[in-house]
Amino acid sequence: MDYTSIFWTLGVSFVLSVLFGPLFIPLLRRLKFGQQVRTDGPESHLKKTGTPTMGGIIILVALTLAFLRFADQGLEYWALLVACLGFGLVGFLDDYIKIVFKRSLGLTAKQKLFGQLLFSAIFCYILYKMDHSTVIGVPGTDWSFDLGWAYYLLVVVMFLGSTNAVNFTDGLDGLLSGTSALAFGAFAIIALEATQPQSAVFSAAVVGAVLGFLVYNAHPAKIFMGDTGSLGLGGGIAAVAILTKTELLLIVIGGVFVLEMLSVIIQVASFKTRGKRVFKMSPIHHHFELSGWSEWRVVTTFWFVGLLLAGAGLLLYKVS
């Protein structure tokens, strides 16, 4: 496996995603699969009501086709598909119920948690069959420790945390598409260095798919990815971090996602304990919007932060 194969995978995935856009966007419009915008959010977002959502289907189909074409089958291959498509299915059901049955919350919390735990358990079973190492390394050091059976609990926590964090990030035009491309790009390089060809191909396929989707998702967005895309990407990035044995490095490379999730946790905890809000609105990208930043300024700033964090993650990996 070399960079040439990675670029081919990325290119094919990108082209497929771009080609699928003109096919899916009119179809979603005809089916009236439009976005429902929060009335308590920034007023400028109200004009986005009715914009087609569930565009994550484009991302998942494009990356899957490219991955199937260029990756070799094996347990790692199936683990990546289970993580990405499994969590993507949970997101699809959530989006479908919201839109078709006019239920603003989609799946109930218990239903969504059941789906997430189910695919986490399947992934853990594949890890067990792979005889995957339960040793955790600390980024930037030569320290490591073996978690034993508790490693599988960490895997479940990683999937729950990652999918929710990535989901929180999907709130502005192009925000998640750009930040996820940067994060998966870093993991593609790490996977090559770690001699994990399937993870490298998968990461490249994701980069191509989200960049192709960004053609239609950049401001002003013609389509949103919905939970179908965000949960699928969240599952995929957690799987790559686990398979490349960079579990803790995900906190750095996916730092934008972590920041978004922490802002929600801090906001909720502060309001429940003190009756006061720390941010004007959470997730934190809305705080900057309500502070007077344009949507494009928020998005490009977060992209830049994502680029710095991806670079920091690669640097830590090199010195580990």
Short mmCIF file of N, CA and C in Angstrom, two decimals, residues 6-91:
data_model
loop_
_atom_site.label_atom_id
_atom_site.label_comp_id
_atom_site.label_asym_id
_atom_site.label_seq_id
_atom_site.Cartn_x
_atom_site.Cartn_y
_atom_site.Cartn_z
N ILE A 6 -3.83 5.45 -2.19
CA ILE A 6 -4.63 6.32 -1.34
C ILE A 6 -5.25 7.45 -2.16
N PHE A 7 -4.46 8.05 -3.04
CA PHE A 7 -4.97 9.14 -3.86
C PHE A 7 -6.04 8.65 -4.84
N TRP A 8 -5.87 7.44 -5.36
CA TRP A 8 -6.89 6.86 -6.24
C TRP A 8 -8.20 6.67 -5.49
N THR A 9 -8.10 6.14 -4.28
CA THR A 9 -9.29 5.93 -3.46
C THR A 9 -9.99 7.25 -3.18
N LEU A 10 -9.20 8.25 -2.78
CA LEU A 10 -9.75 9.57 -2.48
C LEU A 10 -10.42 10.16 -3.72
N GLY A 11 -9.75 10.05 -4.85
CA GLY A 11 -10.28 10.62 -6.09
C GLY A 11 -11.57 9.98 -6.53
N VAL A 12 -11.63 8.67 -6.48
CA VAL A 12 -12.85 7.96 -6.89
C VAL A 12 -14.01 8.30 -5.96
N SER A 13 -13.73 8.32 -4.67
CA SER A 13 -14.76 8.66 -3.70
C SER A 13 -15.27 10.09 -3.90
N PHE A 14 -14.35 11.01 -4.17
CA PHE A 14 -14.72 12.40 -4.42
C PHE A 14 -15.63 12.52 -5.64
N VAL A 15 -15.21 11.89 -6.73
CA VAL A 15 -16.00 11.96 -7.98
C VAL A 15 -17.39 11.36 -7.78
N LEU A 16 -17.46 10.22 -7.11
CA LEU A 16 -18.76 9.59 -6.87
C LEU A 16 -19.67 10.51 -6.05
N SER A 17 -19.11 11.13 -5.02
CA SER A 17 -19.89 12.02 -4.16
C SER A 17 -20.41 13.22 -4.95
N VAL A 18 -19.55 13.78 -5.79
CA VAL A 18 -19.96 14.92 -6.61
C VAL A 18 -21.05 14.51 -7.61
N LEU A 19 -20.92 13.33 -8.19
CA LEU A 19 -21.91 12.86 -9.16
C LEU A 19 -23.25 12.52 -8.51
N PHE A 20 -23.20 12.03 -7.27
CA PHE A 20 -24.45 11.66 -6.59
C PHE A 20 -25.26 12.88 -6.17
N GLY A 21 -24.60 14.02 -5.98
CA GLY A 21 -25.30 15.21 -5.51
C GLY A 21 -26.50 15.59 -6.37
N PRO A 22 -26.31 15.78 -7.68
CA PRO A 22 -27.44 16.18 -8.54
C PRO A 22 -28.53 15.11 -8.63
N LEU A 23 -28.21 13.88 -8.24
CA LEU A 23 -29.22 12.82 -8.25
C LEU A 23 -30.03 12.82 -6.96
N PHE A 24 -29.35 12.95 -5.83
CA PHE A 24 -30.02 12.84 -4.54
C PHE A 24 -30.74 14.12 -4.12
N ILE A 25 -30.16 15.28 -4.41
CA ILE A 25 -30.77 16.53 -3.94
C ILE A 25 -32.18 16.72 -4.48
N PRO A 26 -32.42 16.59 -5.81
CA PRO A 26 -33.80 16.72 -6.31
C PRO A 26 -34.73 15.63 -5.74
N LEU A 27 -34.19 14.42 -5.58
CA LEU A 27 -35.00 13.32 -5.03
C LEU A 27 -35.45 13.64 -3.61
N LEU A 28 -34.53 14.12 -2.78
CA LEU A 28 -34.87 14.45 -1.40
C LEU A 28 -35.87 15.61 -1.35
N ARG A 29 -35.76 16.54 -2.31
CA ARG A 29 -36.72 17.64 -2.37
C ARG A 29 -38.11 17.11 -2.70
N ARG A 30 -38.19 16.20 -3.67
CA ARG A 30 -39.49 15.65 -4.05
C ARG A 30 -40.11 14.85 -2.90
N LEU A 31 -39.27 14.18 -2.14
CA LEU A 31 -39.77 13.41 -1.00
C LEU A 31 -40.07 14.28 0.21
N LYS A 32 -39.75 15.60 0.07
CA LYS A 32 -39.96 16.56 1.15
C LYS A 32 -39.16 16.21 2.41
N PHE A 33 -37.93 15.70 2.19
CA PHE A 33 -37.04 15.40 3.30
C PHE A 33 -36.25 16.66 3.64
N GLY A 34 -36.95 17.64 4.19
CA GLY A 34 -36.35 18.93 4.48
C GLY A 34 -35.96 19.10 5.93
N GLN A 35 -34.96 19.96 6.16
CA GLN A 35 -34.45 20.22 7.50
C GLN A 35 -35.45 21.01 8.32
N GLN A 36 -35.64 20.60 9.59
CA GLN A 36 -36.42 21.37 10.55
C GLN A 36 -35.43 22.16 11.42
N VAL A 37 -35.51 23.48 11.39
CA VAL A 37 -34.56 24.33 12.08
C VAL A 37 -35.10 24.70 13.46
N ARG A 38 -34.21 24.68 14.48
CA ARG A 38 -34.58 25.06 15.83
C ARG A 38 -35.04 26.51 15.88
N THR A 39 -36.19 26.75 16.48
CA THR A 39 -36.70 28.12 16.57
C THR A 39 -35.95 28.94 17.62
N ASP A 40 -35.24 28.24 18.53
CA ASP A 40 -34.49 28.97 19.56
C ASP A 40 -33.04 29.21 19.14
N GLY A 41 -32.71 28.85 17.90
CA GLY A 41 -31.36 29.04 17.41
C GLY A 41 -31.18 30.41 16.78
N PRO A 42 -30.01 30.64 16.16
CA PRO A 42 -29.77 31.92 15.49
C PRO A 42 -30.84 32.22 14.46
N GLU A 43 -31.33 33.44 14.43
CA GLU A 43 -32.42 33.80 13.53
C GLU A 43 -32.05 33.59 12.07
N SER A 44 -30.77 33.76 11.75
CA SER A 44 -30.33 33.61 10.36
C SER A 44 -30.52 32.19 9.84
N HIS A 45 -30.69 31.24 10.74
CA HIS A 45 -30.84 29.84 10.33
C HIS A 45 -32.26 29.50 9.88
N LEU A 46 -33.22 30.35 10.19
CA LEU A 46 -34.60 30.04 9.86
C LEU A 46 -34.81 29.88 8.35
N LYS A 47 -34.00 30.60 7.57
CA LYS A 47 -34.13 30.51 6.11
C LYS A 47 -33.67 29.16 5.58
N LYS A 48 -33.01 28.36 6.44
CA LYS A 48 -32.55 27.04 6.01
C LYS A 48 -33.64 25.98 6.10
N THR A 49 -34.77 26.35 6.69
CA THR A 49 -35.87 25.39 6.83
C THR A 49 -36.28 24.85 5.46
N GLY A 50 -36.38 23.55 5.37
CA GLY A 50 -36.78 22.92 4.11
C GLY A 50 -35.63 22.48 3.24
N THR A 51 -34.40 22.90 3.56
CA THR A 51 -33.23 22.43 2.80
C THR A 51 -33.12 20.92 2.96
N PRO A 52 -32.93 20.19 1.86
CA PRO A 52 -32.87 18.73 1.95
C PRO A 52 -31.82 18.24 2.96
N THR A 53 -32.20 17.25 3.75
CA THR A 53 -31.27 16.65 4.71
C THR A 53 -31.15 15.16 4.39
N MET A 54 -30.51 14.41 5.26
CA MET A 54 -30.19 13.00 5.02
C MET A 54 -29.17 12.85 3.90
N GLY A 55 -28.45 13.93 3.61
CA GLY A 55 -27.42 13.86 2.57
C GLY A 55 -26.26 12.97 2.94
N GLY A 56 -26.22 12.53 4.19
CA GLY A 56 -25.19 11.57 4.59
C GLY A 56 -25.23 10.30 3.77
N ILE A 57 -26.38 10.04 3.15
CA ILE A 57 -26.49 8.88 2.25
C ILE A 57 -25.46 9.00 1.13
N ILE A 58 -25.29 10.21 0.61
CA ILE A 58 -24.32 10.44 -0.47
C ILE A 58 -22.92 10.08 0.01
N ILE A 59 -22.58 10.55 1.21
CA ILE A 59 -21.25 10.30 1.77
C ILE A 59 -21.03 8.80 1.98
N LEU A 60 -21.99 8.15 2.61
CA LEU A 60 -21.83 6.73 2.95
C LEU A 60 -21.76 5.85 1.70
N VAL A 61 -22.59 6.14 0.71
CA VAL A 61 -22.57 5.34 -0.52
C VAL A 61 -21.26 5.55 -1.27
N ALA A 62 -20.83 6.80 -1.40
CA ALA A 62 -19.59 7.09 -2.14
C ALA A 62 -18.38 6.45 -1.48
N LEU A 63 -18.26 6.61 -0.16
CA LEU A 63 -17.07 6.06 0.51
C LEU A 63 -17.10 4.54 0.53
N THR A 64 -18.30 3.97 0.64
CA THR A 64 -18.40 2.50 0.67
C THR A 64 -18.00 1.91 -0.67
N LEU A 65 -18.47 2.49 -1.77
CA LEU A 65 -18.13 1.97 -3.09
C LEU A 65 -16.63 2.07 -3.34
N ALA A 66 -16.03 3.19 -2.97
CA ALA A 66 -14.58 3.36 -3.15
C ALA A 66 -13.81 2.39 -2.26
N PHE A 67 -14.28 2.22 -1.03
CA PHE A 67 -13.63 1.30 -0.09
C PHE A 67 -13.71 -0.14 -0.58
N LEU A 68 -14.87 -0.53 -1.06
CA LEU A 68 -15.04 -1.89 -1.57
C LEU A 68 -14.14 -2.15 -2.77
N ARG A 69 -13.90 -1.10 -3.57
CA ARG A 69 -13.07 -1.27 -4.77
C ARG A 69 -11.59 -1.41 -4.44
N PHE A 70 -11.10 -0.66 -3.45
CA PHE A 70 -9.66 -0.59 -3.25
C PHE A 70 -9.15 -1.31 -2.00
N ALA A 71 -10.02 -1.72 -1.11
CA ALA A 71 -9.56 -2.38 0.12
C ALA A 71 -9.60 -3.90 -0.02
N ASP A 72 -8.74 -4.57 0.70
CA ASP A 72 -8.72 -6.03 0.73
C ASP A 72 -9.61 -6.51 1.88
N GLN A 73 -10.37 -7.57 1.62
CA GLN A 73 -11.27 -8.06 2.65
C GLN A 73 -10.50 -8.73 3.78
N GLY A 74 -11.09 -8.63 4.96
CA GLY A 74 -10.50 -9.21 6.17
C GLY A 74 -11.31 -8.72 7.35
N LEU A 75 -10.93 -9.11 8.54
CA LEU A 75 -11.69 -8.70 9.72
C LEU A 75 -11.67 -7.18 9.93
N GLU A 76 -10.51 -6.57 9.67
CA GLU A 76 -10.43 -5.11 9.81
C GLU A 76 -11.37 -4.42 8.84
N TYR A 77 -11.45 -4.97 7.65
CA TYR A 77 -12.35 -4.47 6.60
C TYR A 77 -13.80 -4.46 7.09
N TRP A 78 -14.22 -5.60 7.67
CA TRP A 78 -15.60 -5.69 8.16
C TRP A 78 -15.83 -4.83 9.39
N ALA A 79 -14.82 -4.68 10.23
CA ALA A 79 -14.95 -3.84 11.42
C ALA A 79 -15.24 -2.39 11.02
N LEU A 80 -14.54 -1.90 10.01
CA LEU A 80 -14.72 -0.53 9.56
C LEU A 80 -16.11 -0.32 8.96
N LEU A 81 -16.58 -1.29 8.19
CA LEU A 81 -17.91 -1.17 7.59
C LEU A 81 -18.99 -1.22 8.66
N VAL A 82 -18.83 -2.10 9.65
CA VAL A 82 -19.82 -2.20 10.73
C VAL A 82 -19.90 -0.87 11.49
N ALA A 83 -18.74 -0.29 11.79
CA ALA A 83 -18.71 0.95 12.56
C ALA A 83 -19.35 2.11 11.79
N CYS A 84 -18.96 2.28 10.55
CA CYS A 84 -19.45 3.41 9.76
C CYS A 84 -20.90 3.23 9.33
N LEU A 85 -21.20 2.11 8.69
CA LEU A 85 -22.55 1.90 8.17
C LEU A 85 -23.54 1.58 9.27
N GLY A 86 -23.08 0.90 10.33
CA GLY A 86 -23.97 0.58 11.44
C GLY A 86 -24.47 1.84 12.14
N PHE A 87 -23.53 2.71 12.51
CA PHE A 87 -23.94 3.95 13.16
C PHE A 87 -24.65 4.87 12.17
N GLY A 88 -24.27 4.78 10.90
CA GLY A 88 -24.99 5.54 9.88
C GLY A 88 -26.43 5.10 9.77
N LEU A 89 -26.69 3.80 9.95
CA LEU A 89 -28.06 3.28 9.93
C LEU A 89 -28.87 3.84 11.09
N VAL A 90 -28.26 3.90 12.27
CA VAL A 90 -28.94 4.49 13.43
C VAL A 90 -29.31 5.95 13.12
N GLY A 91 -28.37 6.68 12.52
CA GLY A 91 -28.64 8.06 12.15
C GLY A 91 -29.73 8.18 11.09
#
